[in-house]
Coordinates of C-alpha atoms in Angstrom, one line a residue:
Chain E
X49 CA 14.9 6.4 11.9
X50 CA 11.8 7.7 13.6
X51 CA 9.5 5.5 15.6
X52 CA 5.8 6.1 16.5
X53 CA 4.6 5.7 20.2
X54 CA 3.3 2.3 19.2
X55 CA 6.7 0.8 18.1
X56 CA 6.8 -1.6 21.0
X57 CA 3.2 -2.6 20.5
X58 CA 4.0 -3.5 16.9
X59 CA 7.0 -5.6 17.9
X60 CA 5.0 -7.4 20.5
X61 CA 2.4 -8.2 17.8
X62 CA 5.1 -9.7 15.6
X63 CA 5.0 -7.0 13.0
X64 CA 7.5 -6.9 10.2
X65 CA 8.9 -3.4 10.3
X66 CA 10.0 -1.4 7.2
X67 CA 11.4 2.0 6.5
X68 CA 8.7 4.2 5.2
X69 CA 9.6 7.9 4.6
X70 CA 12.2 7.7 7.4
X71 CA 9.8 5.9 9.8
X72 CA 10.1 2.4 11.1
X73 CA 6.6 1.2 10.4
X74 CA 4.7 -2.1 10.4
X75 CA 4.1 -3.3 6.8
X76 CA 2.3 -6.4 8.1
X77 CA 1.6 -8.4 11.2
X78 CA 0.2 -11.9 10.1
X79 CA -0.1 -11.2 6.4
X80 CA -1.3 -8.5 4.0
X81 CA -4.1 -10.5 2.5
X82 CA -5.5 -11.5 5.9
X83 CA -5.3 -7.9 7.2
X84 CA -6.9 -6.7 4.0
X85 CA -9.8 -9.1 4.4
X86 CA -10.2 -8.2 8.1
X87 CA -10.8 -4.5 7.1
X88 CA -13.2 -5.5 4.3
X89 CA -15.3 -7.8 6.4
X90 CA -14.8 -6.9 10.1
X91 CA -12.3 -4.2 11.2
X92 CA -8.6 -3.3 11.1
X93 CA -6.6 -1.0 13.3
X94 CA -3.8 1.0 11.7
X95 CA -1.1 3.1 13.3
X96 CA -0.6 6.0 11.0
X97 CA 1.2 8.2 13.5
X98 CA 3.9 8.9 11.0
X99 CA 1.6 11.2 9.2
X100 CA 2.0 14.9 9.9
X101 CA -0.3 17.4 11.6
X102 CA 0.2 21.0 10.9
X103 CA -2.0 23.7 12.4
X104 CA -2.9 27.2 11.1
X105 CA -3.8 29.4 14.0
X106 CA -4.9 32.9 14.6
X107 CA -7.3 35.5 13.3
X108 CA -5.8 35.1 9.8
X109 CA -6.0 31.3 9.8
X110 CA -9.0 30.9 7.5
X111 CA -7.9 33.4 4.9
X112 CA -4.4 31.8 4.9
X113 CA -5.8 28.4 4.4
X114 CA -7.9 29.6 1.5
X115 CA -4.7 30.9 -0.2
X116 CA -2.7 27.8 0.5
X117 CA -5.2 25.1 -0.4
X118 CA -7.2 24.4 -3.6
X119 CA -10.5 23.4 -2.1
X120 CA -12.9 25.9 -0.6
X121 CA -12.4 26.1 3.2
X122 CA -15.3 28.6 3.3
X123 CA -17.6 25.7 3.0
X124 CA -16.4 24.2 6.3
X125 CA -18.3 24.5 9.5
X126 CA -16.5 24.0 12.8
X127 CA -16.1 20.2 13.2
X128 CA -16.0 19.5 9.5
X129 CA -13.1 18.2 7.4
X130 CA -12.3 18.4 3.7
X131 CA -10.0 16.7 1.2
X132 CA -7.7 19.2 -0.4
X133 CA -4.5 19.9 -2.3
X134 CA -1.5 22.1 -1.8
X135 CA -0.4 23.3 -5.2
X136 CA 2.7 25.0 -6.4
X137 CA 2.4 28.2 -8.5
X138 CA 2.7 26.0 -11.6
X139 CA -0.4 24.0 -10.6
X140 CA 1.6 20.9 -9.7
X141 CA 0.6 19.0 -6.6
X142 CA 2.8 19.6 -3.5
X143 CA 0.6 17.3 -1.3
X144 CA -2.9 16.0 -0.7
X145 CA -4.2 16.8 2.7
X146 CA -7.3 16.7 4.9
X147 CA -8.2 20.1 6.3
X148 CA -10.0 20.1 9.7
X149 CA -11.8 23.2 10.8
X150 CA -11.5 23.2 14.6
X151 CA -12.8 26.8 14.7
X152 CA -12.6 30.0 12.8
X153 CA -9.1 30.6 14.1
X154 CA -7.7 27.1 14.1
X155 CA -7.4 24.6 11.2
X156 CA -5.5 21.4 11.3
X157 CA -4.0 19.8 8.2
X158 CA -3.2 16.1 8.2
X159 CA -0.4 15.7 5.7
X160 CA 1.7 12.8 4.2
X161 CA 4.7 11.7 6.3
X162 CA 7.1 12.1 3.4
X163 CA 6.0 15.7 2.7
X164 CA 5.8 17.0 6.2
X165 CA 8.9 19.2 6.0
X166 CA 8.1 20.4 2.5
X167 CA 4.5 21.2 3.6
X168 CA 5.7 23.1 6.6
X169 CA 8.0 25.2 4.4
X170 CA 5.2 25.7 1.9
X171 CA 2.7 26.8 4.5
X172 CA 5.2 29.2 6.1
X173 CA 5.6 30.7 2.7
X174 CA 2.0 30.7 1.4
X175 CA -0.1 30.7 4.6
X176 CA 1.2 34.1 5.8
X177 CA -1.1 35.7 8.3
X178 CA -1.5 32.5 10.3
X179 CA 0.7 31.0 12.9
X180 CA 2.0 27.7 11.3
X181 CA 2.6 25.1 14.0
X182 CA 3.9 21.6 13.4
X183 CA 2.2 19.4 16.1
X184 CA 3.2 16.1 14.5
X185 CA 5.6 15.0 17.1
X186 CA 3.0 15.5 19.9
X187 CA 0.3 13.7 17.9
X188 CA -0.5 10.1 17.3
X189 CA -3.0 9.0 14.7
X190 CA -4.9 5.7 14.7
X191 CA -7.2 4.6 11.9
X192 CA -10.0 2.1 12.8
X193 CA -11.6 1.0 9.5
X194 CA -14.2 -1.6 8.4
X195 CA -17.8 -2.6 8.8
X196 CA -17.4 -3.3 12.5
X197 CA -15.4 -0.1 13.2
X198 CA -18.3 2.0 14.5
X199 CA -19.5 -0.8 16.8
X200 CA -16.0 -1.2 18.2
X201 CA -15.4 2.5 18.7
X202 CA -18.8 2.8 20.4
X203 CA -17.5 0.4 23.0
X204 CA -14.8 2.9 23.9
X205 CA -16.5 6.3 23.7
X206 CA -19.8 8.0 24.7
X207 CA -19.7 10.1 21.5
X208 CA -22.8 9.7 19.4
X209 CA -21.0 8.3 16.4
X210 CA -24.2 7.5 14.5
X211 CA -25.0 11.2 14.4
X212 CA -21.7 12.1 12.7
X213 CA -21.8 12.3 8.9
X214 CA -18.7 11.4 6.9
X215 CA -16.0 14.1 7.0
X216 CA -17.0 15.5 10.4
X217 CA -15.1 15.2 13.6
X218 CA -15.5 15.9 17.3
X219 CA -13.5 16.0 20.5
X220 CA -14.3 13.2 22.9
X221 CA -12.9 10.7 25.3
X222 CA -11.9 7.4 23.9
X223 CA -10.9 4.7 26.4
X224 CA -10.6 7.6 29.0
X225 CA -8.1 9.6 26.8
X226 CA -8.8 12.8 25.0
X227 CA -9.1 12.4 21.3
X228 CA -10.2 14.1 18.1
X229 CA -12.5 11.5 16.5
X230 CA -12.8 12.0 12.8
X231 CA -15.2 10.1 10.5
X232 CA -12.7 9.8 7.8
X233 CA -10.4 7.1 6.4
X234 CA -8.4 5.8 3.5
X235 CA -9.6 2.2 2.8
X236 CA -12.9 2.4 1.0
X237 CA -14.7 1.2 4.2
X238 CA -16.6 3.2 6.8
X239 CA -14.3 4.1 9.7
X240 CA -12.7 6.5 12.0
X241 CA -9.4 8.3 12.6
X242 CA -8.3 9.2 16.1
X243 CA -5.9 12.0 16.8
X244 CA -4.4 11.5 20.2
X245 CA -1.6 12.9 22.4
X246 CA 1.4 10.7 21.7
X247 CA 1.5 9.5 25.3
X248 CA -2.1 8.3 25.1
X249 CA -1.7 6.2 21.9
X250 CA -0.8 2.9 23.5
X251 CA -3.7 2.9 25.9
X252 CA -6.2 3.6 23.2
X253 CA -4.6 1.1 20.8
X254 CA -4.8 -1.6 23.4
X255 CA -8.4 -0.7 24.3
X256 CA -9.5 -0.8 20.7
X257 CA -7.9 -4.2 20.1
X258 CA -9.4 -5.5 23.4
X259 CA -13.0 -4.3 22.6
X260 CA -12.5 -5.2 19.0
X261 CA -11.5 -8.8 19.7
X262 CA -15.1 -9.9 19.9
X263 CA -15.7 -8.3 16.5
X264 CA -12.7 -10.0 14.8
X265 CA -10.5 -6.9 14.7
X266 CA -7.0 -7.2 13.3
X267 CA -4.1 -4.8 13.5
X268 CA -3.3 -3.9 9.9
X269 CA -0.1 -2.7 8.4
X270 CA 0.9 -0.4 5.6
X271 CA 0.8 -3.3 3.1
X272 CA -2.9 -3.7 3.6
X273 CA -3.4 0.0 3.7
X274 CA -2.0 0.2 0.2
X275 CA -4.0 -2.7 -1.3
X276 CA -7.2 -1.3 0.3
X277 CA -6.7 2.2 -0.9
X278 CA -5.9 1.0 -4.4
X279 CA -9.1 -1.1 -4.6
X280 CA -10.9 2.1 -3.6
X281 CA -8.9 4.0 -6.2
X282 CA -7.7 6.6 -3.7
X283 CA -4.6 8.3 -5.0
X284 CA -1.3 8.1 -3.2
X285 CA 1.2 11.0 -3.2
X286 CA 4.4 9.9 -5.0
X287 CA 2.4 7.5 -7.1
X288 CA -0.7 9.1 -8.6
X289 CA 0.1 12.5 -7.3
X290 CA 3.2 14.7 -7.5
X291 CA 4.7 17.9 -8.7
X292 CA 4.3 16.8 -12.3
X293 CA 0.6 15.9 -12.1
X294 CA -2.2 18.3 -12.5
X295 CA -5.4 17.8 -10.4
X296 CA -7.4 17.6 -13.6
X297 CA -5.2 14.7 -15.0
X298 CA -5.6 13.0 -11.6
X299 CA -9.4 13.5 -11.9
X300 CA -9.3 15.7 -8.8
X301 CA -11.0 18.6 -10.5
X302 CA -13.8 18.4 -7.9
X303 CA -11.2 19.3 -5.3
X304 CA -10.1 22.5 -7.1
X305 CA -12.4 25.5 -6.5
X306 CA -11.2 28.4 -8.6
X307 CA -14.5 30.2 -8.0
X308 CA -13.5 30.8 -4.3
X309 CA -10.9 33.5 -5.2
X310 CA -7.2 33.6 -5.3
X311 CA -5.0 30.6 -4.2
X312 CA -1.6 29.3 -5.1
X313 CA -1.6 27.7 -8.5
X314 CA -5.0 29.0 -9.5
X315 CA -3.9 30.8 -12.7
X316 CA -1.9 27.8 -13.8
X317 CA -4.9 25.5 -13.2
X318 CA -7.3 27.6 -15.2
X319 CA -4.8 27.5 -18.1
X320 CA -4.4 23.8 -17.7
X321 CA -8.1 23.3 -17.7
X322 CA -8.5 25.4 -20.8
X323 CA -5.7 23.4 -22.5
X324 CA -7.2 20.0 -21.6
X325 CA -5.3 17.1 -20.0
X326 CA -2.2 15.6 -21.7
X327 CA -3.0 12.3 -20.0
X328 CA -5.6 11.0 -17.7
X329 CA -5.6 8.7 -14.7
X330 CA -7.5 5.5 -15.4
X331 CA -8.3 2.2 -13.7
X332 CA -6.9 -0.8 -15.5
X333 CA -7.8 -4.4 -15.0
X334 CA -5.7 -7.3 -16.3
X335 CA -7.5 -9.8 -18.5
X336 CA -4.5 -12.1 -18.6
X337 CA -2.9 -13.5 -15.4
X338 CA -0.2 -11.5 -13.8
X339 CA 0.4 -8.7 -11.4
X340 CA 0.6 -5.1 -12.7
X341 CA 2.9 -2.8 -10.9
X342 CA 4.0 0.8 -10.7
X343 CA 6.2 2.0 -13.6
X344 CA 5.1 -0.8 -16.0
X345 CA 4.3 0.5 -19.5
X346 CA 0.8 0.5 -20.9
X347 CA 0.4 -0.3 -24.6
X348 CA -2.3 0.0 -27.1
X349 CA -1.9 -1.9 -30.3
X350 CA 1.7 -2.5 -29.3
X351 CA 2.4 1.2 -28.9
X352 CA 3.2 2.8 -25.5
X353 CA 0.3 5.0 -24.4
X354 CA 1.0 5.4 -20.7
X355 CA 2.5 4.1 -17.5
X356 CA 1.1 2.6 -14.3
X357 CA 1.4 4.4 -11.0
X358 CA 0.2 1.7 -8.7
X359 CA -0.8 -1.9 -9.1
X360 CA -1.4 -5.1 -7.3
X361 CA -3.4 -8.3 -7.4
X362 CA -6.6 -7.2 -5.7
X363 CA -7.2 -9.4 -2.7
X364 CA -10.9 -8.7 -2.9
X365 CA -11.4 -9.2 -6.6
X366 CA -8.7 -11.8 -7.2
X367 CA -7.5 -9.9 -10.4
X368 CA -4.6 -7.7 -11.3
X369 CA -5.7 -4.0 -10.9
X370 CA -3.8 -0.8 -11.5
X371 CA -4.0 2.9 -11.7
X372 CA -2.0 4.7 -14.4
X373 CA -1.8 7.7 -16.6
X374 CA -2.7 7.1 -20.3
X375 CA -3.3 9.3 -23.4
X376 CA -6.8 10.7 -23.2
X377 CA -7.6 8.9 -26.5
X378 CA -6.9 5.6 -24.7
X379 CA -8.8 6.5 -21.5
X380 CA -12.4 5.4 -22.2
X381 CA -13.9 2.6 -20.2
X382 CA -13.5 -0.8 -22.0
X383 CA -10.6 0.4 -24.1
X384 CA -8.4 -2.7 -24.8
X385 CA -4.9 -2.2 -23.6
X386 CA -1.9 -4.3 -22.6
X387 CA 0.5 -4.0 -19.7
X388 CA 4.1 -4.8 -20.3
X389 CA 5.0 -7.3 -17.6
X390 CA 8.6 -8.2 -18.0
X391 CA 8.9 -9.1 -21.8
X392 CA 5.2 -10.0 -22.1
X393 CA 2.3 -7.9 -23.1
X394 CA -0.6 -8.9 -20.8
X395 CA -4.0 -8.1 -22.1
X396 CA -5.9 -5.5 -20.0
X397 CA -8.7 -3.1 -20.3
X398 CA -9.9 0.3 -18.8
X399 CA -12.5 -0.2 -16.1
X400 CA -14.6 2.3 -14.1
X401 CA -13.3 3.5 -10.8
X402 CA -13.3 2.6 -8.0
X403 CA -12.4 -1.1 -8.5
X404 CA -14.2 -1.9 -5.2
X405 CA -17.1 -0.1 -3.7
X406 CA -18.4 -0.8 -0.2
X407 CA -21.7 -2.6 -0.2
X408 CA -21.3 -4.2 -3.6
X409 CA -21.5 -3.1 -7.2
Chain C
X810 CA 11.8 -21.7 10.8
X811 CA 12.3 -25.1 9.2
X812 CA 15.4 -26.3 7.4
X813 CA 14.7 -29.9 6.5
X814 CA 17.8 -32.1 6.7
X815 CA 17.1 -34.1 3.6
X816 CA 17.3 -31.1 1.3
X817 CA 20.1 -29.1 -0.3
X818 CA 19.9 -25.3 -0.6
X819 CA 21.1 -22.5 -2.9
X820 CA 22.3 -19.1 -2.1
X821 CA 19.2 -17.7 -3.9
X822 CA 16.9 -19.5 -1.4
X823 CA 15.8 -22.4 -3.4
X824 CA 15.7 -25.9 -1.9
X825 CA 16.5 -29.1 -3.9
X826 CA 15.4 -32.7 -3.1
X827 CA 17.5 -35.2 -5.1
X828 CA 16.1 -38.5 -6.0
X829 CA 18.4 -40.3 -8.5
X830 CA 18.8 -38.0 -11.5
X831 CA 15.8 -35.9 -10.6
X832 CA 15.9 -32.7 -8.5
X833 CA 12.6 -31.3 -7.1
X834 CA 12.9 -27.6 -6.5
X835 CA 11.0 -25.0 -4.5
X836 CA 11.7 -21.8 -2.5
X837 CA 12.6 -22.1 1.1
X838 CA 10.5 -21.1 4.2
X839 CA 12.9 -18.1 4.6
X840 CA 12.2 -17.0 1.1
X841 CA 8.4 -17.2 1.3
X842 CA 8.5 -15.5 4.7
X843 CA 10.5 -12.6 3.3
X844 CA 8.2 -12.3 0.3
X845 CA 4.9 -12.4 2.3
X846 CA 1.7 -13.6 0.7
X847 CA 2.5 -15.0 -2.7
X848 CA -0.1 -14.0 -5.3
X849 CA 1.5 -15.0 -8.7
X850 CA 3.9 -17.8 -9.8
X851 CA 5.4 -18.2 -13.3
X852 CA 7.2 -21.4 -14.0
X853 CA 9.1 -22.8 -16.9
X854 CA 7.4 -25.3 -19.2
X855 CA 7.9 -29.1 -19.3
X856 CA 10.8 -29.7 -21.7
X857 CA 12.5 -26.4 -21.1
X858 CA 16.2 -26.4 -20.5
X859 CA 17.3 -24.5 -17.4
X860 CA 20.7 -23.3 -16.5
X861 CA 22.2 -23.3 -13.0
X862 CA 22.0 -19.8 -11.4
X863 CA 19.9 -18.4 -14.2
X864 CA 16.3 -17.2 -13.7
X865 CA 13.8 -19.9 -14.6
X866 CA 10.6 -18.4 -13.1
X867 CA 9.1 -15.6 -11.1
X868 CA 7.3 -15.5 -7.8
X869 CA 5.4 -12.4 -6.8
X870 CA 4.0 -11.4 -3.5
X871 CA 1.6 -8.5 -2.8
X872 CA 4.6 -6.2 -2.5
X873 CA 7.5 -7.7 -4.4
X874 CA 8.6 -9.4 -7.6
X875 CA 11.4 -12.1 -7.2
X876 CA 13.1 -14.3 -9.7
X877 CA 13.3 -18.0 -9.1
X878 CA 16.7 -19.3 -10.1
X879 CA 17.6 -22.8 -11.3
X880 CA 19.8 -24.3 -8.6
X881 CA 20.9 -27.0 -11.1
X882 CA 21.1 -27.3 -14.8
X883 CA 18.9 -29.7 -16.7
X884 CA 15.6 -30.3 -18.4
X885 CA 12.2 -29.6 -16.8
X886 CA 10.4 -32.9 -16.3
X887 CA 7.4 -31.7 -14.5
X888 CA 5.9 -28.5 -13.1
X889 CA 3.5 -28.0 -10.2
X890 CA 0.3 -27.2 -12.1
X891 CA -1.6 -26.4 -8.9
X892 CA 0.6 -23.3 -8.2
X893 CA -0.7 -20.8 -10.7
X894 CA -4.2 -21.2 -9.3
X895 CA -3.3 -21.8 -5.6
X896 CA -0.3 -19.6 -5.0
X897 CA -0.9 -19.7 -1.3
X898 CA 0.6 -23.2 -1.3
X899 CA 4.1 -21.6 -1.5
X900 CA 3.4 -19.9 1.8
X901 CA 1.5 -22.7 3.5
X902 CA 3.8 -25.6 2.5
X903 CA 7.0 -24.4 0.9
X904 CA 8.7 -27.8 1.2
X905 CA 5.7 -29.9 0.3
X906 CA 2.7 -28.9 -1.9
X907 CA 4.4 -25.6 -2.7
X908 CA 7.1 -27.4 -4.8
X909 CA 7.7 -25.8 -8.2
X910 CA 9.5 -28.0 -10.7
X911 CA 11.3 -31.3 -11.2
X912 CA 14.5 -31.1 -13.2
X913 CA 16.4 -33.9 -14.8
X914 CA 20.0 -33.2 -13.9
X915 CA 22.4 -32.7 -16.8
X916 CA 25.4 -32.4 -14.5
X917 CA 25.2 -34.1 -11.1
X918 CA 28.3 -32.2 -9.9
X919 CA 26.0 -29.1 -9.7
X920 CA 24.8 -30.5 -6.5
X921 CA 28.2 -30.2 -4.9
X922 CA 27.9 -26.4 -4.8
X923 CA 24.6 -26.5 -2.8
X924 CA 24.5 -26.0 0.9
X925 CA 23.5 -28.5 3.6
X926 CA 20.6 -27.6 5.9
X927 CA 23.1 -26.6 8.6
X928 CA 25.1 -24.4 6.2
X929 CA 22.0 -22.8 4.8
X930 CA 20.6 -22.1 8.3
X931 CA 23.8 -20.3 9.1
X932 CA 23.7 -18.4 5.8
X933 CA 20.2 -17.2 6.6
X934 CA 21.2 -16.1 10.0
X935 CA 24.0 -14.1 8.5
X936 CA 21.6 -12.4 6.1
X937 CA 19.3 -11.4 8.9
X938 CA 22.1 -9.8 10.9

């Protein structure tokens, strides 16, 4: 099993390690609910070095990235990032990625750990004209998230963080080490992601925890990362997204930019859009007690109308929440549904997404 | 990790406190640690008959769903009504306020198959290796 450069740090912090996509990763340190609350109210530090980083380099890099991704890379300036999708020719989702434009001849894609090999093969096939370079093993990735994240990071870098809009990034020194500092994240909170040389990860991790101590920082594991992203209704590959899901069904139509010109899956997507969705991703809240979970069936008037893709008891809201695909006819907000939990049909309803939005509402 | 000496233990990680014909049952510190933060508990109702080694309830953590097995057969005399609202008691005090049900034993020989604290501690160590 693979280990990140922070494996020893996790063990020293008493983390419970689990196998995640072939990586030995911390699922929790002191407890998922405590770590979740730390991110919502103060700050959490995640090691997400298992994620992959693949660069497209050379004079053909931009054009290659336009062909290989669904969003419009032409909208990016140097130092800007974009959520995007890799699609197969049938319009199914190969991966969801963040594209970073370093400059006109160098783009960096942050990809899901489980899809790294598939993405690499995909890009070698569909991003011809660019040099496709997997820099994952040399790169560590930390995510510092939460309302105190900017104050903590400010204590470790001279970079003018307040002047960086969301989805921009800059090269800077953090705790004396070179980093790519990105104003991105996956928790529903404000925060930062730091791309580092693998050998620098431990020094920066320790510095952030030290500076963050006064702000109530907590190391946070993959368990909290999952409950946080679910409250924020951020899709997860393998759950909400996969080769059988269309971006339109996943309500990611805003990511797909057919107007930009040809890209892999474009024709299939246009056809899918014309046909209309067979099912739609919705937010479901349990009215009855219980914990909704992935793969549980969704019923309407006793008849199956869909299936959950992710679910949990929301630590912030104290209710069972879930994402799932249902028949479009059962997708309107406030539709009364039920979730089949063991032999019981627990009353539920469709709610607006996200379940949780930073700063209330 | 605690393994109180006055309790008996099942292979499914329930503990049993025997007082006369009544067995108080909960899940062990090892079980709650393995589960992590408990967020949902489903228990049988008072008067339900439970059968040794069969599921009588469910405990769910943030990440996992786990059955709670009856370590003895009998009739449910009492359930811990605080648990559905205060599931954290299972993590905070598994051998105390986190107790789950009291069962009137229908066959006291069921107790013979349970482990002592020392046997259970060794069993847990085996499971961790």
